[in-house]
PDB file of C-alpha atoms in Angstrom:
ATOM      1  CA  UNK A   6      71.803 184.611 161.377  1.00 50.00           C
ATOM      2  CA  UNK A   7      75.021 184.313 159.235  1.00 67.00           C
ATOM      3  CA  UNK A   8      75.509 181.151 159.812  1.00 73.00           C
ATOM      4  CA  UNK A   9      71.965 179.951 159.558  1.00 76.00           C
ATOM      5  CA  UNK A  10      71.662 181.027 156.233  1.00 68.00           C
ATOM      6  CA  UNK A  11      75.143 179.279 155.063  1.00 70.00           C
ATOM      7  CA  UNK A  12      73.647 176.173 155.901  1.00 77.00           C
ATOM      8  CA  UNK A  13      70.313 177.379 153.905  1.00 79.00           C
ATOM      9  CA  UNK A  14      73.175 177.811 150.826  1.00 77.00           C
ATOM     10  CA  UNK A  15      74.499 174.594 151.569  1.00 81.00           C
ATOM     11  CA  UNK A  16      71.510 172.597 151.022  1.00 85.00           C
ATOM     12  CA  UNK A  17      69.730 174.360 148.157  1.00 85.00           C
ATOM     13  CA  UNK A  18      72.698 174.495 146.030  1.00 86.00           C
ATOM     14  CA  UNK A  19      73.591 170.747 147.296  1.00 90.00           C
ATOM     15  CA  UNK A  20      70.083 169.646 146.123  1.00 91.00           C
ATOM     16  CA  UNK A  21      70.674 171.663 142.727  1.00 91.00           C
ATOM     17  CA  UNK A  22      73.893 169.906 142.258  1.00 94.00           C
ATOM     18  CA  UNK A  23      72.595 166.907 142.544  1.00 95.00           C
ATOM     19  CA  UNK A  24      69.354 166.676 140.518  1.00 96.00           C
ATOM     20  CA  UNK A  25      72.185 167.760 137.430  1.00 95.00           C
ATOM     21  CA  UNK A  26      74.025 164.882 138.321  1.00 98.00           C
ATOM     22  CA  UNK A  27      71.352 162.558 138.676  1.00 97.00           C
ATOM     23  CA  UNK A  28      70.388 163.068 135.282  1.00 97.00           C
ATOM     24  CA  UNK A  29      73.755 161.831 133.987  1.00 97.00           C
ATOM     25  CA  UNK A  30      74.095 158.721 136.163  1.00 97.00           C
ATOM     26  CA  UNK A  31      73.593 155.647 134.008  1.00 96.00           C
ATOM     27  CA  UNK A  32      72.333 152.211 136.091  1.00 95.00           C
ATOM     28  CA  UNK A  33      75.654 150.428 134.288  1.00 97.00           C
ATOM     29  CA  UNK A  34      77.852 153.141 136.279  1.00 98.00           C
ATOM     30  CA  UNK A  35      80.062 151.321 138.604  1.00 97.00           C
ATOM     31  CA  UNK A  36      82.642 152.893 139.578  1.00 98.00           C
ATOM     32  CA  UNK A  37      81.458 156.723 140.606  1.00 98.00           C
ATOM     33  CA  UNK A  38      84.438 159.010 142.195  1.00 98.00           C
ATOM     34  CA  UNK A  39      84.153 162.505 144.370  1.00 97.00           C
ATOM     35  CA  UNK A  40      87.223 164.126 144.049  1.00 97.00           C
ATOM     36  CA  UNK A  41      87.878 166.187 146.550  1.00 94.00           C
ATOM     37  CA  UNK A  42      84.925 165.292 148.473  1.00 89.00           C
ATOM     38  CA  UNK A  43      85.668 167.248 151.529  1.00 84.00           C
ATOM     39  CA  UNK A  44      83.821 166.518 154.852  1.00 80.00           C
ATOM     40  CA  UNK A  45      81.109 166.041 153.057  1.00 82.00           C
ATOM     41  CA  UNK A  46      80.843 163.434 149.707  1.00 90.00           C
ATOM     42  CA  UNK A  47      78.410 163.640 147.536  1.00 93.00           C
ATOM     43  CA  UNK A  48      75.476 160.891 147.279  1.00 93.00           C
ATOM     44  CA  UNK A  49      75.923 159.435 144.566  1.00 95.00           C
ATOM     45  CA  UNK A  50      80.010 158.573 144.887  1.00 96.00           C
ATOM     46  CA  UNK A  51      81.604 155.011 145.984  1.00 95.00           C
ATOM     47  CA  UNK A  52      84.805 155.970 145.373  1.00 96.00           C
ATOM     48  CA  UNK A  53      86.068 158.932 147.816  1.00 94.00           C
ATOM     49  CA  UNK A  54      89.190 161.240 146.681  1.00 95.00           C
ATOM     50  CA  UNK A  55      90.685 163.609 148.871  1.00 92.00           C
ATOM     51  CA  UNK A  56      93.724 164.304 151.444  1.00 86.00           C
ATOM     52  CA  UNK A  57      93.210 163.238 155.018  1.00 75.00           C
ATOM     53  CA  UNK A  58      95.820 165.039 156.669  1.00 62.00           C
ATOM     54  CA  UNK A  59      94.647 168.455 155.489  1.00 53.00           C
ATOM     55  CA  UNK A  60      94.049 171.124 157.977  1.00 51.00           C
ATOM     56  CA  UNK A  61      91.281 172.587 155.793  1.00 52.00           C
ATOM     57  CA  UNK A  62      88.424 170.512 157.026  1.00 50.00           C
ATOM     58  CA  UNK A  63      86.038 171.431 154.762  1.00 50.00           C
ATOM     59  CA  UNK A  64      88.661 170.678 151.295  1.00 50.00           C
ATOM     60  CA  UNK A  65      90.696 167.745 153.577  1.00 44.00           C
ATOM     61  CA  UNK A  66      88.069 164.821 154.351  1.00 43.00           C
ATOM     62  CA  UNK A  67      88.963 164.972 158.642  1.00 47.00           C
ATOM     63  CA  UNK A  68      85.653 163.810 159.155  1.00 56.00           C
ATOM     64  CA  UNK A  69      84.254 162.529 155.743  1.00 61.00           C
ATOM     65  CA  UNK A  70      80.349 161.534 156.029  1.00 60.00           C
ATOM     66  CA  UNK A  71      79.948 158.089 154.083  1.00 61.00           C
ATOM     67  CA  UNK A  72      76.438 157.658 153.068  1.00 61.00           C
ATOM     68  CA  UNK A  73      76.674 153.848 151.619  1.00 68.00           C
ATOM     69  CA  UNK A  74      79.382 151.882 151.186  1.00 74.00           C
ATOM     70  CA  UNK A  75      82.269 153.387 149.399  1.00 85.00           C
ATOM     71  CA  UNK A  76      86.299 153.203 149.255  1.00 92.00           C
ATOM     72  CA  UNK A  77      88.368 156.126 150.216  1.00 91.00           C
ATOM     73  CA  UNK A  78      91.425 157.342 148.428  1.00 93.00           C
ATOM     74  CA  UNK A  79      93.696 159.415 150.810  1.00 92.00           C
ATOM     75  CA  UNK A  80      95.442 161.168 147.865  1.00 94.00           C
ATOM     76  CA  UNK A  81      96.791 164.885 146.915  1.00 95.00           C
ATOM     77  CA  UNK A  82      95.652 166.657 144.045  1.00 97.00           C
ATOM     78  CA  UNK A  83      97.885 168.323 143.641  1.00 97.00           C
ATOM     79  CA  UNK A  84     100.523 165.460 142.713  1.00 98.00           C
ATOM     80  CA  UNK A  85     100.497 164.407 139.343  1.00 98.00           C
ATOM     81  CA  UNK A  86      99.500 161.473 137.648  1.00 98.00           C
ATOM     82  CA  UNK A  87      96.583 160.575 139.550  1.00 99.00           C
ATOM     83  CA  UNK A  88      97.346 156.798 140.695  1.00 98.00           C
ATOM     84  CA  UNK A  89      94.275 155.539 138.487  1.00 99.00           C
ATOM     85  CA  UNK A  90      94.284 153.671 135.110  1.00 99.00           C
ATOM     86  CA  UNK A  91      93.042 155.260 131.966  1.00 99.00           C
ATOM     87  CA  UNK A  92      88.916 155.325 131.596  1.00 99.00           C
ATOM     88  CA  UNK A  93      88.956 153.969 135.163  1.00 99.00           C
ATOM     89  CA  UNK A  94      85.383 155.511 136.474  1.00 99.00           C
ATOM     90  CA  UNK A  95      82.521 155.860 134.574  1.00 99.00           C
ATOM     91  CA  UNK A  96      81.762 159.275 136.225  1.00 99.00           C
ATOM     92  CA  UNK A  97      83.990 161.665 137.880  1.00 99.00           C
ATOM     93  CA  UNK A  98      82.319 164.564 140.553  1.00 99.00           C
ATOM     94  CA  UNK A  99      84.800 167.147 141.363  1.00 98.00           C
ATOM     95  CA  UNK A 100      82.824 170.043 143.122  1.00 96.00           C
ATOM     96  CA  UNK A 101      84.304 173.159 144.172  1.00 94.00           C
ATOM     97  CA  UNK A 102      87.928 172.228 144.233  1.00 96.00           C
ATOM     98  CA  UNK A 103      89.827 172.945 141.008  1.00 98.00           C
ATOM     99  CA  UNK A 104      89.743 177.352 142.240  1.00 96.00           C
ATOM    100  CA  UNK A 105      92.054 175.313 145.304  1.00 95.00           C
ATOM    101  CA  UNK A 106      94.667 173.811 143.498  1.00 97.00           C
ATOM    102  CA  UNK A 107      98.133 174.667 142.207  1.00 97.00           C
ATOM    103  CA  UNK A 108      97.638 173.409 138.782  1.00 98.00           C
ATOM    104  CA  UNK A 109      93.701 172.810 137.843  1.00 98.00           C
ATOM    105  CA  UNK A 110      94.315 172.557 133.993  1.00 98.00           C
ATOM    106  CA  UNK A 111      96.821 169.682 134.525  1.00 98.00           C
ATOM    107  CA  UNK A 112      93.898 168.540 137.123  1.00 99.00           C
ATOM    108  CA  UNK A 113      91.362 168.336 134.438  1.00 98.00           C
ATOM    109  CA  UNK A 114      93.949 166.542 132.188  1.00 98.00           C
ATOM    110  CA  UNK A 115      94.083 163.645 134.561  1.00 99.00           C
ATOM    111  CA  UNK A 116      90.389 164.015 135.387  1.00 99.00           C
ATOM    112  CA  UNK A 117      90.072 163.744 130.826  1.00 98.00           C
ATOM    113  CA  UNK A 118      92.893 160.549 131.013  1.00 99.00           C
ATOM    114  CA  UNK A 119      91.189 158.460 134.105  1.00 99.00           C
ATOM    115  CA  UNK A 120      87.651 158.515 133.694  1.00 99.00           C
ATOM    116  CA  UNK A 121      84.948 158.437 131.034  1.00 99.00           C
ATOM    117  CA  UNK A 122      82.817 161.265 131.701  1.00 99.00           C
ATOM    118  CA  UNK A 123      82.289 163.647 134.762  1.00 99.00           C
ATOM    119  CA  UNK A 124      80.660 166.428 136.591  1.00 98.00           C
ATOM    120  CA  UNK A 125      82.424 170.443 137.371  1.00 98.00           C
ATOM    121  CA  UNK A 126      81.460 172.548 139.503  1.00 97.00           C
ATOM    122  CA  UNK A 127      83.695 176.029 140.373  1.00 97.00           C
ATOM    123  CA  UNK A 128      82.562 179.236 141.672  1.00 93.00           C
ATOM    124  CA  UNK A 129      81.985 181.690 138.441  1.00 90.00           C
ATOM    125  CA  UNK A 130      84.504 184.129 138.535  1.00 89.00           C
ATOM    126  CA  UNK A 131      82.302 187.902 138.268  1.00 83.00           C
ATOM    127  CA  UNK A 132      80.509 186.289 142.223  1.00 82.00           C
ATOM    128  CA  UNK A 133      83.903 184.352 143.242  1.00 86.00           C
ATOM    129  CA  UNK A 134      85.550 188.161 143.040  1.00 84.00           C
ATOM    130  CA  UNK A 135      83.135 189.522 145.806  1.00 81.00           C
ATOM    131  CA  UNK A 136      83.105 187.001 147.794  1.00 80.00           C
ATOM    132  CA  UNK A 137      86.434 188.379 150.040  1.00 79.00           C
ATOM    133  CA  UNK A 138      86.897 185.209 152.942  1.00 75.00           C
ATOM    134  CA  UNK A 139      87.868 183.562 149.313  1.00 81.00           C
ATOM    135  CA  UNK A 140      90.708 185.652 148.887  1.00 83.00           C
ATOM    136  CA  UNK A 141      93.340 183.299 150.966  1.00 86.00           C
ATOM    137  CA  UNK A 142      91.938 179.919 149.831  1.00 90.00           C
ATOM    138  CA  UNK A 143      90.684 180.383 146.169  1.00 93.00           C
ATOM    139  CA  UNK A 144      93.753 180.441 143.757  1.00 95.00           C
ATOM    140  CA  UNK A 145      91.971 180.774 140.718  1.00 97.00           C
ATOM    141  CA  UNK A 146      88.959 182.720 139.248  1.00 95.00           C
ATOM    142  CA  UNK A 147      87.156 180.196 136.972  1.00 97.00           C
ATOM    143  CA  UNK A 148      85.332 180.370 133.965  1.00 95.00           C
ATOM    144  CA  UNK A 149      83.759 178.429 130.834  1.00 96.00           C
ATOM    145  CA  UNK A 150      83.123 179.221 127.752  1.00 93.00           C
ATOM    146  CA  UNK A 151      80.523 177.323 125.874  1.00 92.00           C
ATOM    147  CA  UNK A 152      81.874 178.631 122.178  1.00 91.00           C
ATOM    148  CA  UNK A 153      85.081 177.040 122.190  1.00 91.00           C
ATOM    149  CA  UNK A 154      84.201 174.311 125.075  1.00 94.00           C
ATOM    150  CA  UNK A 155      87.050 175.546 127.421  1.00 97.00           C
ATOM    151  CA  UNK A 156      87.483 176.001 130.717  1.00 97.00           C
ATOM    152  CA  UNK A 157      89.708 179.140 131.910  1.00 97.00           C
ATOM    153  CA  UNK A 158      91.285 179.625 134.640  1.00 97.00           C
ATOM    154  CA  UNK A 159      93.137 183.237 135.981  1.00 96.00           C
ATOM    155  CA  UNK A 160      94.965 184.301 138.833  1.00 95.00           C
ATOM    156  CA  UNK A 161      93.059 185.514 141.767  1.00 94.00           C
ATOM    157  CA  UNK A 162      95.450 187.499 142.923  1.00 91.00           C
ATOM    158  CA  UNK A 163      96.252 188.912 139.328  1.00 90.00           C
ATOM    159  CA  UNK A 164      92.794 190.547 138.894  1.00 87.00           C
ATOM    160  CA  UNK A 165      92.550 191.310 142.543  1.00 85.00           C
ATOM    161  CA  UNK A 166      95.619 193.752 142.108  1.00 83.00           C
ATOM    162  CA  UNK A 167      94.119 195.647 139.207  1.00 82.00           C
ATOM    163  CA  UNK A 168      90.740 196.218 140.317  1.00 75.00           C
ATOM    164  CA  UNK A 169      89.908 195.593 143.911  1.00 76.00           C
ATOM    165  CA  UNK A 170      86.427 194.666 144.163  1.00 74.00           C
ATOM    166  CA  UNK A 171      83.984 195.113 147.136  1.00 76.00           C
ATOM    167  CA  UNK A 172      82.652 192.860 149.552  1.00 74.00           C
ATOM    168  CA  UNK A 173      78.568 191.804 149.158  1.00 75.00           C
ATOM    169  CA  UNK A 174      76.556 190.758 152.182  1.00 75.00           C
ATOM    170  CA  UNK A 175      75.287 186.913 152.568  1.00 72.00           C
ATOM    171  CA  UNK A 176      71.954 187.473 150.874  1.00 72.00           C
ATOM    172  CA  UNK A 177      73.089 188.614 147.241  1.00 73.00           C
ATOM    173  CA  UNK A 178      75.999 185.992 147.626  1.00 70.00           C
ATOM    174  CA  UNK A 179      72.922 183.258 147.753  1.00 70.00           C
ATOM    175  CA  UNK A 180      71.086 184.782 145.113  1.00 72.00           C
ATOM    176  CA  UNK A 181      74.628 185.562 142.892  1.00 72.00           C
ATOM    177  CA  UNK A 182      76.259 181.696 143.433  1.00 72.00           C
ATOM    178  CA  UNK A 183      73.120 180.776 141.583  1.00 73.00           C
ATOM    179  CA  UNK A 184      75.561 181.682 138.595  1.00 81.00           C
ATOM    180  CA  UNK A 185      78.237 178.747 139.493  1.00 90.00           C
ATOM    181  CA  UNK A 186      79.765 176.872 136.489  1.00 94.00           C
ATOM    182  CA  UNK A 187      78.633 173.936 136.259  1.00 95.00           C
ATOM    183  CA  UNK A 188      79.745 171.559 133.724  1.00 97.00           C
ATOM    184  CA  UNK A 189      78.698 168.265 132.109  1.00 97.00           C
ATOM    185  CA  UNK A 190      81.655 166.688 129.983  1.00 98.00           C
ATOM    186  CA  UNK A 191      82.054 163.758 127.885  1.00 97.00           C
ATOM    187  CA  UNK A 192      85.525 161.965 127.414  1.00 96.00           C
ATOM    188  CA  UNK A 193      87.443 165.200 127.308  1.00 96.00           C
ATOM    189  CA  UNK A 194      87.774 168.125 129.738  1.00 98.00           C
ATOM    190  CA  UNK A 195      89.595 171.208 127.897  1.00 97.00           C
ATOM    191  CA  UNK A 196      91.485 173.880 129.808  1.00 98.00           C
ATOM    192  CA  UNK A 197      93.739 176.505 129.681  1.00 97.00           C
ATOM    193  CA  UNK A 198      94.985 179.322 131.485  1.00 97.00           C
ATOM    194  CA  UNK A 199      94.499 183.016 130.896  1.00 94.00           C
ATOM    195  CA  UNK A 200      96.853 185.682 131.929  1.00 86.00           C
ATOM    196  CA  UNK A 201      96.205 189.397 132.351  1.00 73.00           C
ATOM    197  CA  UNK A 202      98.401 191.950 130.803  1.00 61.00           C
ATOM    198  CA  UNK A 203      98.320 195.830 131.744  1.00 45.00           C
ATOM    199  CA  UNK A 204     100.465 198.244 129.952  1.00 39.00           C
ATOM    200  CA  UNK A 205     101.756 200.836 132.508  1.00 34.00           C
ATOM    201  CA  UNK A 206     101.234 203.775 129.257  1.00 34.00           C
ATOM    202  CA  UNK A 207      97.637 203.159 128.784  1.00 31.00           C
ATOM    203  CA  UNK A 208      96.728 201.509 131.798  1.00 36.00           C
ATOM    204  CA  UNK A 209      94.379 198.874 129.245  1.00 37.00           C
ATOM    205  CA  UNK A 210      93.822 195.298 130.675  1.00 40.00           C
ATOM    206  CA  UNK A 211      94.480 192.887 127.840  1.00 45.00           C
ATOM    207  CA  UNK A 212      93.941 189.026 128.349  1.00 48.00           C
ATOM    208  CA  UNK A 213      96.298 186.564 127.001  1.00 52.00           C
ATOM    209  CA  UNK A 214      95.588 182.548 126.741  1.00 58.00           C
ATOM    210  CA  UNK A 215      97.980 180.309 127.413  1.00 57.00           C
ATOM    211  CA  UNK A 216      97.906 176.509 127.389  1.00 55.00           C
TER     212      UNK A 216
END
């Protein structure tokens, strides 16, 4: 049942990704990359980004799905620059990936520096908590804030060790991932990372922001 309703997930929030992105596609878009695109690239890409020799099928591309014809990019995201000129692709998709890496704000940085404009998507942080399988493969709770047109970034494991939070079963996960960040930018992609402080006296959680 589990697993039925997964693949339910999968393809309403993989239809709701891509009617945002449709509406920012241009018809004098060439060049359109999916970083990261997993097994499973989005639609719209011909240019595919991702590491083949990943054991983490779903984040590595083993058996990437091409839907038209497209070039693949067998590169690691986590290795820095990207191997791209600056303004290179019109439109960037990067989906679900940046909570993975070692070093997403440098990520977006490069993402900024090789293409014009682009589409993120990350799991919001208050559903990414409760959602425990995440725990070994998510690095990073992830967060936006519309005010100052950042993107944050904190330590899983940082807010995991001061408040432990419970699991939630597979049916308020669909209804809570409704709440994903997703993210429309335009020749810049700000980030930063934010750090959690606790004093030992008071026990208070204070937040610190760091670029």
């Amino acid at each position: 049942m589990n697993k039925i309703f997964l693949l339910l997930m999968q393809i309403v929030f993989t239809a709701k990704r891509n009617l945002l992105i449709k509406r920012c596609i241009r018809k004098d878009m060439n060049l359109i990359a999916d970083f990261g695109c997993g097994h499973f690239p989005n639609k719209y890409a011909n240019v595919l980004v991702d590491q083949a020799t990943s054991l983490d099928e779903q984040r590595g591309g083993l058996k990437i799905r091409k839907t038209g014809p497209s070039t693949f990019h067998n590169l690691d995201l986590n290795v820095f620059p990207y191997p791209f000129p600056d303004k290179h692709f019109d439109f960037l998709i990067c989906s679900h990936v940046l909570e993975h890496l070692e070093d997403p704000v440098r990520a977006c940085s490069e993402f900024s520096r090789i293409a014009k404009a682009g589409y993120i998507e990350v799991p919001f942080y208050c559903v990414d908590l409760f959602i425990r399988n995440n725990d070994v493969i998510h690095k990073w709770l992830c967060s936006y804030e519309p005010k100052d047109g950042f993107m944050h970034f904190v330590k899983r494991k940082s807010i995991l060790n001061l408040l432990p939070p419970r699991s939630i079963n597979v049916f308020l996960r669909f209804i809570l991932q409704f709440k994903n960040v997703s993210l429309v930018w335009n020749d810049q992609l700000r980030a930063d990372y934010l750090s959690v402080n606790v004093s030992r006296q008071s026990e208070d959680g204070g937040v610190t922001r760091r670029q």
